[in-house]
PDB file of C-alpha atoms in Angstrom:
ATOM      1  CA  SER A1134      -9.780 -12.325   8.484  1.00 43.00           C
ATOM      2  CA  GLN A1135      -7.482  -9.640   7.587  1.00 47.00           C
ATOM      3  CA  GLN A1136      -6.422  -8.610   4.136  1.00 63.00           C
ATOM      4  CA  GLY A1137      -3.870  -6.150   4.710  1.00 71.00           C
ATOM      5  CA  GLU A1138      -0.735  -6.753   6.710  1.00 83.00           C
ATOM      6  CA  GLU A1139       1.602  -3.860   7.402  1.00 86.00           C
ATOM      7  CA  ASP A1140       5.287  -3.828   7.889  1.00 87.00           C
ATOM      8  CA  PRO A1141       6.923  -3.156  10.010  1.00 92.00           C
ATOM      9  CA  GLN A1142       4.921  -3.426  13.012  1.00 92.00           C
ATOM     10  CA  ALA A1143       6.878  -0.641  14.565  1.00 95.00           C
ATOM     11  CA  LEU A1144       9.257   2.122  13.304  1.00 96.00           C
ATOM     12  CA  SER A1145      11.114   4.743  15.282  1.00 97.00           C
ATOM     13  CA  ILE A1146      12.965   7.562  13.419  1.00 97.00           C
ATOM     14  CA  GLN A1147      14.229  10.908  14.201  1.00 97.00           C
ATOM     15  CA  GLU A1148      12.529  14.154  13.164  1.00 98.00           C
ATOM     16  CA  GLY A1149      13.327  15.061   9.803  1.00 97.00           C
ATOM     17  CA  GLU A1150      14.088  11.624   8.350  1.00 98.00           C
ATOM     18  CA  ASN A1151      11.768   9.842   6.058  1.00 98.00           C
ATOM     19  CA  ALA A1152       9.619   6.984   7.121  1.00 97.00           C
ATOM     20  CA  THR A1153       8.449   4.285   4.795  1.00 97.00           C
ATOM     21  CA  MET A1154       5.686   1.760   5.698  1.00 97.00           C
ATOM     22  CA  ASN A1155       4.566  -1.257   3.566  1.00 97.00           C
ATOM     23  CA  CYS A1156       1.330  -3.165   3.198  1.00 95.00           C
ATOM     24  CA  SER A1157       0.681  -6.436   1.533  1.00 95.00           C
ATOM     25  CA  TYR A1158      -2.717  -7.841   0.688  1.00 93.00           C
ATOM     26  CA  LYS A1159      -4.023 -11.105  -0.575  1.00 90.00           C
ATOM     27  CA  THR A1160      -7.005 -10.850  -3.038  1.00 87.00           C
ATOM     28  CA  SER A1161      -7.991  -8.390  -5.883  1.00 88.00           C
ATOM     29  CA  ILE A1162      -8.738  -5.088  -4.872  1.00 89.00           C
ATOM     30  CA  ASN A1163     -10.592  -1.846  -6.292  1.00 89.00           C
ATOM     31  CA  ASN A1164      -8.488   0.590  -4.261  1.00 92.00           C
ATOM     32  CA  LEU A1165      -6.512   0.849  -1.162  1.00 95.00           C
ATOM     33  CA  GLN A1166      -6.381   3.352   1.396  1.00 96.00           C
ATOM     34  CA  TRP A1167      -4.042   4.656   4.392  1.00 97.00           C
ATOM     35  CA  TYR A1168      -5.343   5.875   7.480  1.00 97.00           C
ATOM     36  CA  ARG A1169      -3.756   7.495  10.614  1.00 97.00           C
ATOM     37  CA  GLN A1170      -4.905   6.849  14.281  1.00 96.00           C
ATOM     38  CA  ASN A1171      -3.424   8.962  17.164  1.00 95.00           C
ATOM     39  CA  SER A1172      -3.287   7.177  20.318  1.00 92.00           C
ATOM     40  CA  GLY A1173      -6.838   6.570  21.696  1.00 90.00           C
ATOM     41  CA  ARG A1174      -8.566   8.437  18.924  1.00 93.00           C
ATOM     42  CA  GLY A1175     -10.507   7.605  15.633  1.00 95.00           C
ATOM     43  CA  LEU A1176      -8.933   7.106  12.394  1.00 96.00           C
ATOM     44  CA  VAL A1177      -8.166   9.612   9.682  1.00 97.00           C
ATOM     45  CA  HIS A1178      -8.323   9.256   6.227  1.00 97.00           C
ATOM     46  CA  LEU A1179      -5.015  10.100   4.355  1.00 98.00           C
ATOM     47  CA  ILE A1180      -4.975   8.911   1.022  1.00 97.00           C
ATOM     48  CA  LEU A1181      -6.658   6.530  -1.480  1.00 96.00           C
ATOM     49  CA  ILE A1182      -5.081   5.066  -4.530  1.00 97.00           C
ATOM     50  CA  ARG A1183      -7.160   3.098  -7.189  1.00 94.00           C
ATOM     51  CA  SER A1184      -6.214  -0.251  -8.572  1.00 93.00           C
ATOM     52  CA  ASN A1185      -5.214   1.330 -12.056  1.00 95.00           C
ATOM     53  CA  GLU A1186      -3.150   3.953 -10.286  1.00 97.00           C
ATOM     54  CA  ARG A1187       0.648   3.414  -9.365  1.00 97.00           C
ATOM     55  CA  GLU A1188       1.593   6.459  -7.370  1.00 98.00           C
ATOM     56  CA  LYS A1189      -0.273   9.060  -5.546  1.00 98.00           C
ATOM     57  CA  HIS A1190       0.943  12.121  -3.725  1.00 97.00           C
ATOM     58  CA  SER A1191      -0.664  14.390  -1.022  1.00 96.00           C
ATOM     59  CA  GLY A1192       1.461  17.032   0.757  1.00 97.00           C
ATOM     60  CA  ARG A1193       4.482  14.898   2.402  1.00 98.00           C
ATOM     61  CA  LEU A1194       2.869  11.591   1.669  1.00 98.00           C
ATOM     62  CA  ARG A1195       3.637   9.551  -1.360  1.00 98.00           C
ATOM     63  CA  VAL A1196       1.766   6.224  -1.701  1.00 98.00           C
ATOM     64  CA  THR A1197       2.682   3.597  -4.255  1.00 98.00           C
ATOM     65  CA  LEU A1198       0.624   0.519  -5.504  1.00 97.00           C
ATOM     66  CA  ASP A1199       2.142  -2.720  -7.128  1.00 97.00           C
ATOM     67  CA  THR A1200      -1.120  -4.860  -7.900  1.00 95.00           C
ATOM     68  CA  SER A1201       1.200  -7.443  -9.521  1.00 95.00           C
ATOM     69  CA  LYS A1202       2.827  -7.850  -6.226  1.00 96.00           C
ATOM     70  CA  LYS A1203      -0.076  -7.126  -4.202  1.00 95.00           C
ATOM     71  CA  SER A1204       1.722  -4.429  -2.211  1.00 96.00           C
ATOM     72  CA  SER A1205       1.743  -0.862  -1.418  1.00 97.00           C
ATOM     73  CA  SER A1206       4.106   1.678   0.381  1.00 98.00           C
ATOM     74  CA  LEU A1207       3.515   4.777   2.354  1.00 98.00           C
ATOM     75  CA  LEU A1208       6.311   7.288   2.457  1.00 98.00           C
ATOM     76  CA  ILE A1209       6.154  10.222   4.759  1.00 98.00           C
ATOM     77  CA  THR A1210       8.958  12.783   3.898  1.00 98.00           C
ATOM     78  CA  ALA A1211      10.532  15.205   6.330  1.00 98.00           C
ATOM     79  CA  SER A1212       8.764  13.567   9.320  1.00 98.00           C
ATOM     80  CA  ARG A1213       7.677  15.595  12.360  1.00 97.00           C
ATOM     81  CA  ALA A1214       6.917  14.772  16.065  1.00 97.00           C
ATOM     82  CA  ALA A1215       3.237  15.236  15.235  1.00 97.00           C
ATOM     83  CA  ASP A1216       3.444  12.347  12.818  1.00 98.00           C
ATOM     84  CA  THR A1217       3.579   9.765  15.495  1.00 98.00           C
ATOM     85  CA  ALA A1218       0.818   7.618  15.157  1.00 97.00           C
ATOM     86  CA  SER A1219      -0.390   4.218  13.880  1.00 96.00           C
ATOM     87  CA  TYR A1220      -0.821   3.790  10.476  1.00 97.00           C
ATOM     88  CA  PHE A1221      -3.408   1.471   8.730  1.00 96.00           C
ATOM     89  CA  CYS A1222      -3.806   0.178   5.179  1.00 95.00           C
ATOM     90  CA  ALA A1223      -7.320  -0.650   4.120  1.00 94.00           C
ATOM     91  CA  THR A1224      -8.372  -2.541   0.936  1.00 92.00           C
ATOM     92  CA  GLY A1225     -11.690  -2.136  -0.762  1.00 85.00           C
ATOM     93  CA  GLY A1226     -12.786  -5.031  -2.777  1.00 73.00           C
ATOM     94  CA  GLN A1227     -14.262  -5.078  -6.085  1.00 63.00           C
ATOM     95  CA  GLY A1228     -17.995  -5.021  -7.053  1.00 59.00           C
ATOM     96  CA  SER A1229     -20.677  -3.232  -5.183  1.00 53.00           C
ATOM     97  CA  ASN A1230     -19.349  -3.973  -1.769  1.00 64.00           C
ATOM     98  CA  TYR A1231     -18.008  -1.031  -0.176  1.00 78.00           C
ATOM     99  CA  LYS A1232     -16.746  -2.477   2.799  1.00 85.00           C
ATOM    100  CA  LEU A1233     -13.098  -2.214   3.973  1.00 89.00           C
ATOM    101  CA  THR A1234     -10.645  -4.560   5.328  1.00 89.00           C
ATOM    102  CA  PHE A1235      -8.152  -3.109   7.642  1.00 91.00           C
ATOM    103  CA  GLY A1236      -4.637  -4.386   8.561  1.00 89.00           C
ATOM    104  CA  LYS A1237      -2.984  -4.373  12.132  1.00 90.00           C
ATOM    105  CA  GLY A1238      -1.264  -0.918  11.550  1.00 93.00           C
ATOM    106  CA  THR A1239       2.453   0.463  12.057  1.00 95.00           C
ATOM    107  CA  LEU A1240       3.344   2.289  15.049  1.00 96.00           C
ATOM    108  CA  LEU A1241       5.426   5.297  13.842  1.00 97.00           C
ATOM    109  CA  THR A1242       7.190   7.214  16.442  1.00 97.00           C
ATOM    110  CA  VAL A1243       9.224  10.182  15.571  1.00 98.00           C
ATOM    111  CA  ASN A1244      11.624  11.526  18.017  1.00 97.00           C
ATOM    112  CA  PRO A1245      12.225  15.294  18.487  1.00 93.00           C
TER     113      PRO A1245
ATOM    114  CA  SER B 326     -19.256  20.231   6.896  1.00 87.00           C
ATOM    115  CA  GLN B 327     -19.810  16.699   8.221  1.00 88.00           C
ATOM    116  CA  THR B 328     -19.452  15.873  11.713  1.00 93.00           C
ATOM    117  CA  ILE B 329     -19.675  12.204  13.311  1.00 96.00           C
ATOM    118  CA  HIS B 330     -20.439  11.721  16.972  1.00 96.00           C
ATOM    119  CA  GLN B 331     -20.106   9.090  19.363  1.00 97.00           C
ATOM    120  CA  TRP B 332     -21.158   8.791  22.978  1.00 95.00           C
ATOM    121  CA  PRO B 333     -20.045   8.004  25.839  1.00 96.00           C
ATOM    122  CA  ALA B 334     -16.238   8.351  25.206  1.00 96.00           C
ATOM    123  CA  THR B 335     -15.580   5.645  27.693  1.00 97.00           C
ATOM    124  CA  LEU B 336     -17.683   3.353  29.775  1.00 97.00           C
ATOM    125  CA  VAL B 337     -17.168   0.755  32.386  1.00 97.00           C
ATOM    126  CA  GLN B 338     -19.857  -1.874  32.620  1.00 97.00           C
ATOM    127  CA  PRO B 339     -20.088  -5.232  34.812  1.00 98.00           C
ATOM    128  CA  VAL B 340     -20.206  -8.460  33.016  1.00 97.00           C
ATOM    129  CA  GLY B 341     -24.007  -9.424  32.331  1.00 97.00           C
ATOM    130  CA  SER B 342     -25.188  -5.783  32.077  1.00 97.00           C
ATOM    131  CA  PRO B 343     -26.755  -4.121  28.980  1.00 97.00           C
ATOM    132  CA  LEU B 344     -24.909  -1.855  26.310  1.00 97.00           C
ATOM    133  CA  SER B 345     -26.107   1.059  24.139  1.00 97.00           C
ATOM    134  CA  LEU B 346     -23.506   3.012  22.052  1.00 98.00           C
ATOM    135  CA  GLU B 347     -24.846   5.892  19.743  1.00 97.00           C
ATOM    136  CA  CYS B 348     -23.346   7.533  16.814  1.00 98.00           C
ATOM    137  CA  THR B 349     -24.923  10.244  14.817  1.00 98.00           C
ATOM    138  CA  VAL B 350     -23.640  12.033  11.808  1.00 97.00           C
ATOM    139  CA  GLU B 351     -24.441  15.408  10.735  1.00 96.00           C
ATOM    140  CA  GLY B 352     -24.052  17.304   7.555  1.00 94.00           C
ATOM    141  CA  THR B 353     -24.783  14.625   4.958  1.00 93.00           C
ATOM    142  CA  SER B 354     -28.002  12.494   3.983  1.00 92.00           C
ATOM    143  CA  ASN B 355     -28.092   8.647   3.553  1.00 94.00           C
ATOM    144  CA  PRO B 356     -24.831   7.774   4.699  1.00 95.00           C
ATOM    145  CA  ASN B 357     -23.266   4.257   4.784  1.00 94.00           C
ATOM    146  CA  LEU B 358     -22.885   3.612   8.555  1.00 96.00           C
ATOM    147  CA  TYR B 359     -20.155   1.212  10.072  1.00 95.00           C
ATOM    148  CA  TRP B 360     -19.394  -0.181  13.470  1.00 96.00           C
ATOM    149  CA  TYR B 361     -15.806  -1.470  14.206  1.00 95.00           C
ATOM    150  CA  ARG B 362     -14.165  -2.848  17.172  1.00 95.00           C
ATOM    151  CA  GLN B 363     -10.357  -2.471  17.905  1.00 94.00           C
ATOM    152  CA  ALA B 364      -8.699  -4.813  20.407  1.00 87.00           C
ATOM    153  CA  ALA B 365      -5.515  -3.334  21.919  1.00 79.00           C
ATOM    154  CA  GLY B 366      -2.675  -3.487  19.403  1.00 73.00           C
ATOM    155  CA  ARG B 367      -4.741  -4.599  16.666  1.00 76.00           C
ATOM    156  CA  GLY B 368      -6.454  -3.576  13.481  1.00 84.00           C
ATOM    157  CA  LEU B 369     -10.078  -3.024  13.139  1.00 91.00           C
ATOM    158  CA  GLN B 370     -12.758  -5.561  13.087  1.00 91.00           C
ATOM    159  CA  LEU B 371     -16.012  -4.763  11.099  1.00 92.00           C
ATOM    160  CA  LEU B 372     -18.929  -5.620  13.072  1.00 94.00           C
ATOM    161  CA  PHE B 373     -21.831  -4.031  11.290  1.00 94.00           C
ATOM    162  CA  TYR B 374     -22.665  -1.866   8.439  1.00 92.00           C
ATOM    163  CA  SER B 375     -25.807  -0.170   7.195  1.00 94.00           C
ATOM    164  CA  VAL B 376     -26.676   1.161   4.111  1.00 92.00           C
ATOM    165  CA  GLY B 377     -29.975   2.597   5.138  1.00 93.00           C
ATOM    166  CA  ILE B 378     -32.863   2.850   7.698  1.00 94.00           C
ATOM    167  CA  GLY B 379     -33.561  -0.582   8.991  1.00 91.00           C
ATOM    168  CA  GLN B 380     -30.881  -2.171   6.794  1.00 92.00           C
ATOM    169  CA  ILE B 381     -28.262  -3.980   9.001  1.00 93.00           C
ATOM    170  CA  SER B 382     -25.534  -6.361   7.858  1.00 91.00           C
ATOM    171  CA  SER B 383     -23.568  -8.265  10.482  1.00 90.00           C
ATOM    172  CA  GLU B 384     -20.011  -9.351   9.756  1.00 86.00           C
ATOM    173  CA  VAL B 385     -19.318 -11.467  12.817  1.00 82.00           C
ATOM    174  CA  PRO B 386     -21.694 -13.428  14.918  1.00 66.00           C
ATOM    175  CA  GLN B 387     -21.224 -12.481  18.386  1.00 78.00           C
ATOM    176  CA  ASN B 388     -22.945 -10.997  21.484  1.00 88.00           C
ATOM    177  CA  LEU B 389     -23.858  -7.633  19.863  1.00 95.00           C
ATOM    178  CA  SER B 390     -26.655  -6.187  17.550  1.00 96.00           C
ATOM    179  CA  ALA B 391     -26.855  -2.965  15.675  1.00 96.00           C
ATOM    180  CA  SER B 392     -29.835  -0.750  14.785  1.00 96.00           C
ATOM    181  CA  ARG B 393     -30.636   2.371  12.516  1.00 97.00           C
ATOM    182  CA  PRO B 394     -33.643   4.039  13.712  1.00 95.00           C
ATOM    183  CA  GLN B 395     -33.038   7.124  11.563  1.00 95.00           C
ATOM    184  CA  ASP B 396     -30.966   8.121   8.883  1.00 96.00           C
ATOM    185  CA  ARG B 397     -27.950   9.512  10.478  1.00 96.00           C
ATOM    186  CA  GLN B 398     -28.137   7.416  13.787  1.00 97.00           C
ATOM    187  CA  PHE B 399     -26.493   4.268  14.398  1.00 97.00           C
ATOM    188  CA  ILE B 400     -26.893   2.297  17.678  1.00 97.00           C
ATOM    189  CA  LEU B 401     -24.755  -0.624  18.959  1.00 97.00           C
ATOM    190  CA  SER B 402     -26.361  -2.835  21.772  1.00 97.00           C
ATOM    191  CA  SER B 403     -25.964  -5.884  23.739  1.00 96.00           C
ATOM    192  CA  LYS B 404     -28.264  -7.395  26.193  1.00 96.00           C
ATOM    193  CA  LYS B 405     -25.743  -9.116  28.291  1.00 96.00           C
ATOM    194  CA  LEU B 406     -21.949  -8.147  28.252  1.00 96.00           C
ATOM    195  CA  LEU B 407     -19.101 -10.523  28.272  1.00 95.00           C
ATOM    196  CA  LEU B 408     -15.528 -10.037  29.143  1.00 94.00           C
ATOM    197  CA  SER B 409     -14.436 -10.237  25.436  1.00 92.00           C
ATOM    198  CA  ASP B 410     -16.725  -7.536  24.549  1.00 94.00           C
ATOM    199  CA  SER B 411     -13.930  -5.029  25.871  1.00 94.00           C
ATOM    200  CA  GLY B 412     -12.339  -2.793  23.458  1.00 95.00           C
ATOM    201  CA  PHE B 413     -12.353   0.408  21.245  1.00 96.00           C
ATOM    202  CA  TYR B 414     -15.557   0.872  19.416  1.00 97.00           C
ATOM    203  CA  LEU B 415     -15.462   3.108  16.373  1.00 97.00           C
ATOM    204  CA  CYS B 416     -18.153   4.302  14.244  1.00 98.00           C
ATOM    205  CA  ALA B 417     -17.484   5.536  10.722  1.00 97.00           C
ATOM    206  CA  TRP B 418     -19.545   6.899   7.855  1.00 96.00           C
ATOM    207  CA  SER B 419     -19.129   7.052   4.007  1.00 95.00           C
ATOM    208  CA  VAL B 420     -20.666   8.595   1.162  1.00 93.00           C
ATOM    209  CA  PRO B 421     -22.858   6.214  -0.808  1.00 88.00           C
ATOM    210  CA  ASN B 422     -20.888   4.334  -3.349  1.00 83.00           C
ATOM    211  CA  ALA B 423     -17.624   5.757  -2.162  1.00 87.00           C
ATOM    212  CA  TYR B 424     -14.761   3.947  -0.439  1.00 89.00           C
ATOM    213  CA  GLU B 425     -13.431   6.649   1.993  1.00 93.00           C
ATOM    214  CA  GLN B 426     -14.652   6.359   5.350  1.00 95.00           C
ATOM    215  CA  TYR B 427     -14.702   8.989   8.176  1.00 96.00           C
ATOM    216  CA  PHE B 428     -14.464   7.985  11.811  1.00 97.00           C
ATOM    217  CA  GLY B 429     -15.837   9.075  15.011  1.00 97.00           C
ATOM    218  CA  PRO B 430     -13.646   9.707  18.212  1.00 97.00           C
ATOM    219  CA  GLY B 431     -14.531   6.142  19.517  1.00 97.00           C
ATOM    220  CA  THR B 432     -15.716   4.786  22.750  1.00 97.00           C
ATOM    221  CA  ARG B 433     -13.467   3.033  25.221  1.00 96.00           C
ATOM    222  CA  LEU B 434     -15.461   0.077  26.794  1.00 96.00           C
ATOM    223  CA  THR B 435     -14.191  -1.795  29.669  1.00 96.00           C
ATOM    224  CA  VAL B 436     -16.182  -4.880  30.964  1.00 96.00           C
ATOM    225  CA  THR B 437     -15.259  -5.943  34.535  1.00 97.00           C
TER     226      THR B 437
END
């Protein structure tokens, strides 16, 4: 079964606008990650946030994590056409199991 | 730097035929290795993972099997393909004891 659920399923914005995607999950986690997938390609790791962190930044990306609500958000600021892709959250469980569980993704379209 | 290769990139096979997809990783030793399947518009489903040569864990009972004959080689196989085996197959690796995963370019399999 899938742990993470992204919302919205699809998002269309204009270049220069900010894009926010959300992820909810059900069980305790060690960390949460966001990945990007361009059409027909493999996934690219974007950022990892640990369960004891609340916010993390990487370039134009900002990720927040609220473990009390079991949710995370990914903010992409000043979006570009090249940001058009599907974005997935993935949760890593506790313990020595290093498997990830992926959500179904949000398809982001940035219009020039 | 580390590199992950998958081949072939695309494959069209008839129902009942065998399958062999190969994944190799360069530039790292003793990686954890993963096989995922992605159906159209869906998230990733973990099929198999391996923490060492000959050590394979199966996540979903199905028509597929995996083998790890060498440290940085991971093979996905089937003796007889089903229509439901169609999809996008992704191989990934991670450093032992780490959650970040790095994906190959994928193989698009169509079973006809």
